[in-house]
CSV table of N, CA and C in Angstrom, one decimal:
chain,number,residue,atom,x,y,z
A,1,MET,N,-44.8,170.4,52.2
A,1,MET,CA,-45.9,169.6,51.8
A,1,MET,C,-46.9,169.4,52.9
A,2,THR,N,-46.5,169.4,54.1
A,2,THR,CA,-47.4,169.2,55.2
A,2,THR,C,-48.4,170.3,55.3
A,3,ILE,N,-47.9,171.6,55.0
A,3,ILE,CA,-48.8,172.7,55.1
A,3,ILE,C,-49.9,172.6,54.1
A,4,LEU,N,-49.5,172.2,52.9
A,4,LEU,CA,-50.6,172.0,51.8
A,4,LEU,C,-51.6,170.9,52.2
A,5,TYR,N,-51.1,169.8,52.9
A,5,TYR,CA,-52.0,168.8,53.3
A,5,TYR,C,-52.9,169.3,54.4
A,6,ARG,N,-52.4,170.1,55.4
A,6,ARG,CA,-53.2,170.6,56.4
A,6,ARG,C,-54.3,171.5,55.9
A,7,ILE,N,-53.9,172.4,54.9
A,7,ILE,CA,-54.9,173.3,54.4
A,7,ILE,C,-55.9,172.6,53.6
A,8,ALA,N,-55.6,171.5,52.9
A,8,ALA,CA,-56.5,170.8,52.1
A,8,ALA,C,-57.4,169.9,52.9
A,9,SER,N,-56.9,169.5,54.1
A,9,SER,CA,-57.7,168.5,54.9
A,9,SER,C,-58.7,169.3,55.8
A,10,ARG,N,-58.5,170.5,56.1
A,10,ARG,CA,-59.4,171.3,57.0
A,10,ARG,C,-60.0,172.4,56.2
A,11,PRO,N,-61.3,172.4,56.0
A,11,PRO,CA,-62.0,173.5,55.3
A,11,PRO,C,-61.9,174.9,55.9
A,12,ALA,N,-61.7,175.0,57.2
A,12,ALA,CA,-61.6,176.3,57.8
A,12,ALA,C,-60.3,176.9,57.4
A,13,TYR,N,-59.2,176.2,57.3
A,13,TYR,CA,-57.9,176.7,56.8
A,13,TYR,C,-58.1,177.2,55.3
A,14,LEU,N,-58.8,176.4,54.5
A,14,LEU,CA,-59.0,176.7,53.1
A,14,LEU,C,-59.8,178.0,53.0
A,15,VAL,N,-60.8,178.2,53.7
A,15,VAL,CA,-61.6,179.4,53.7
A,15,VAL,C,-60.8,180.6,54.2
A,16,THR,N,-60.1,180.4,55.2
A,16,THR,CA,-59.3,181.5,55.8
A,16,THR,C,-58.2,181.9,54.8
A,17,ALA,N,-57.5,181.0,54.1
A,17,ALA,CA,-56.5,181.3,53.1
A,17,ALA,C,-57.1,182.0,51.9
A,18,PHE,N,-58.3,181.6,51.5
A,18,PHE,CA,-59.0,182.2,50.4
A,18,PHE,C,-59.4,183.7,50.7
A,19,ILE,N,-59.9,183.9,51.9
A,19,ILE,CA,-60.3,185.2,52.3
A,19,ILE,C,-59.0,186.1,52.4
A,20,VAL,N,-58.0,185.6,53.0
A,20,VAL,CA,-56.7,186.4,53.1
A,20,VAL,C,-56.2,186.7,51.7
A,21,LEU,N,-56.3,185.8,50.8
A,21,LEU,CA,-55.8,186.1,49.4
A,21,LEU,C,-56.6,187.1,48.7
A,22,ILE,N,-57.9,187.1,48.8
A,22,ILE,CA,-58.8,188.1,48.2
A,22,ILE,C,-58.6,189.4,48.9
A,23,ALA,N,-58.5,189.5,50.2
A,23,ALA,CA,-58.3,190.7,50.9
A,23,ALA,C,-57.0,191.4,50.5
A,24,SER,N,-55.9,190.6,50.4
A,24,SER,CA,-54.6,191.2,50.0
A,24,SER,C,-54.6,191.7,48.6
A,25,ILE,N,-55.3,191.0,47.7
A,25,ILE,CA,-55.4,191.5,46.3
A,25,ILE,C,-56.2,192.8,46.2
A,26,PHE,N,-57.3,192.9,46.9
A,26,PHE,CA,-58.1,194.2,46.9
A,26,PHE,C,-57.3,195.3,47.6
A,27,LEU,N,-56.6,195.0,48.7
A,27,LEU,CA,-55.8,196.0,49.4
A,27,LEU,C,-54.6,196.5,48.5
A,28,THR,N,-54.0,195.6,47.7
A,28,THR,CA,-52.9,196.0,46.8
A,28,THR,C,-53.5,196.9,45.7
A,29,ILE,N,-54.6,196.5,45.1
A,29,ILE,CA,-55.2,197.3,44.1
A,29,ILE,C,-55.6,198.7,44.6
A,30,TRP,N,-56.2,198.7,45.8
A,30,TRP,CA,-56.7,200.0,46.4
A,30,TRP,C,-55.5,200.9,46.7
A,31,LEU,N,-54.3,200.4,47.1
A,31,LEU,CA,-53.2,201.2,47.4
A,31,LEU,C,-52.5,201.7,46.1
A,32,LEU,N,-52.6,200.9,45.0
A,32,LEU,CA,-51.8,201.3,43.8
A,32,LEU,C,-52.6,202.2,42.9
A,33,LEU,N,-53.9,202.2,43.0
A,33,LEU,CA,-54.7,203.1,42.1
A,33,LEU,C,-54.7,204.5,42.7
A,34,PRO,N,-54.6,205.5,41.8
A,34,PRO,CA,-54.6,206.9,42.3
A,34,PRO,C,-56.0,207.2,42.8
A,35,GLY,N,-56.1,208.2,43.7
A,35,GLY,CA,-57.4,208.7,44.3
A,35,GLY,C,-58.1,209.5,43.3
A,36,PRO,N,-59.4,209.8,43.6
A,36,PRO,CA,-60.2,210.6,42.7
A,36,PRO,C,-59.7,212.1,42.6
A,37,PRO,N,-60.0,212.8,41.6
A,37,PRO,CA,-59.5,214.2,41.5
A,37,PRO,C,-60.2,215.0,42.6
A,38,LYS,N,-59.4,216.0,43.1
A,38,LYS,CA,-59.9,216.8,44.2
A,38,LYS,C,-60.8,217.9,43.8
A,39,THR,N,-60.7,218.5,42.6
A,39,THR,CA,-61.5,219.6,42.2
A,39,THR,C,-62.2,219.2,40.9
A,40,LEU,N,-63.3,220.0,40.6
A,40,LEU,CA,-64.0,219.8,39.4
A,40,LEU,C,-63.2,220.1,38.1
A,41,THR,N,-62.3,221.1,38.3
A,41,THR,CA,-61.5,221.5,37.1
A,41,THR,C,-60.6,220.3,36.7
A,42,ILE,N,-60.0,219.6,37.6
A,42,ILE,CA,-59.2,218.5,37.3
A,42,ILE,C,-60.0,217.4,36.7
A,43,ALA,N,-61.2,217.2,37.2
A,43,ALA,CA,-62.1,216.1,36.7
A,43,ALA,C,-62.6,216.3,35.3
A,44,THR,N,-63.0,217.6,35.0
A,44,THR,CA,-63.7,217.8,33.7
A,44,THR,C,-62.8,218.6,32.8
A,45,GLY,N,-61.8,219.3,33.2
A,45,GLY,CA,-61.0,220.1,32.3
A,45,GLY,C,-61.6,221.5,32.1
A,46,PHE,N,-62.8,221.8,32.6
A,46,PHE,CA,-63.4,223.1,32.5
A,46,PHE,C,-63.2,223.9,33.8
A,47,PRO,N,-63.0,225.2,33.7
A,47,PRO,CA,-62.9,226.0,35.0
A,47,PRO,C,-64.3,226.0,35.7
A,48,ASP,N,-64.2,226.2,37.0
A,48,ASP,CA,-65.4,226.2,37.8
A,48,ASP,C,-66.4,227.2,37.4
């Protein structure tokens, strides 16, 4: 409970926690999504 009180009582902790949360969400999504196709054939289904 003291950690929650310290975070709520100091805006810098709140902003830092929010930025860390957003960054970790974006990093997780970026790591889980597959990369773009390497060739035009894979992307369109038509031969080059």
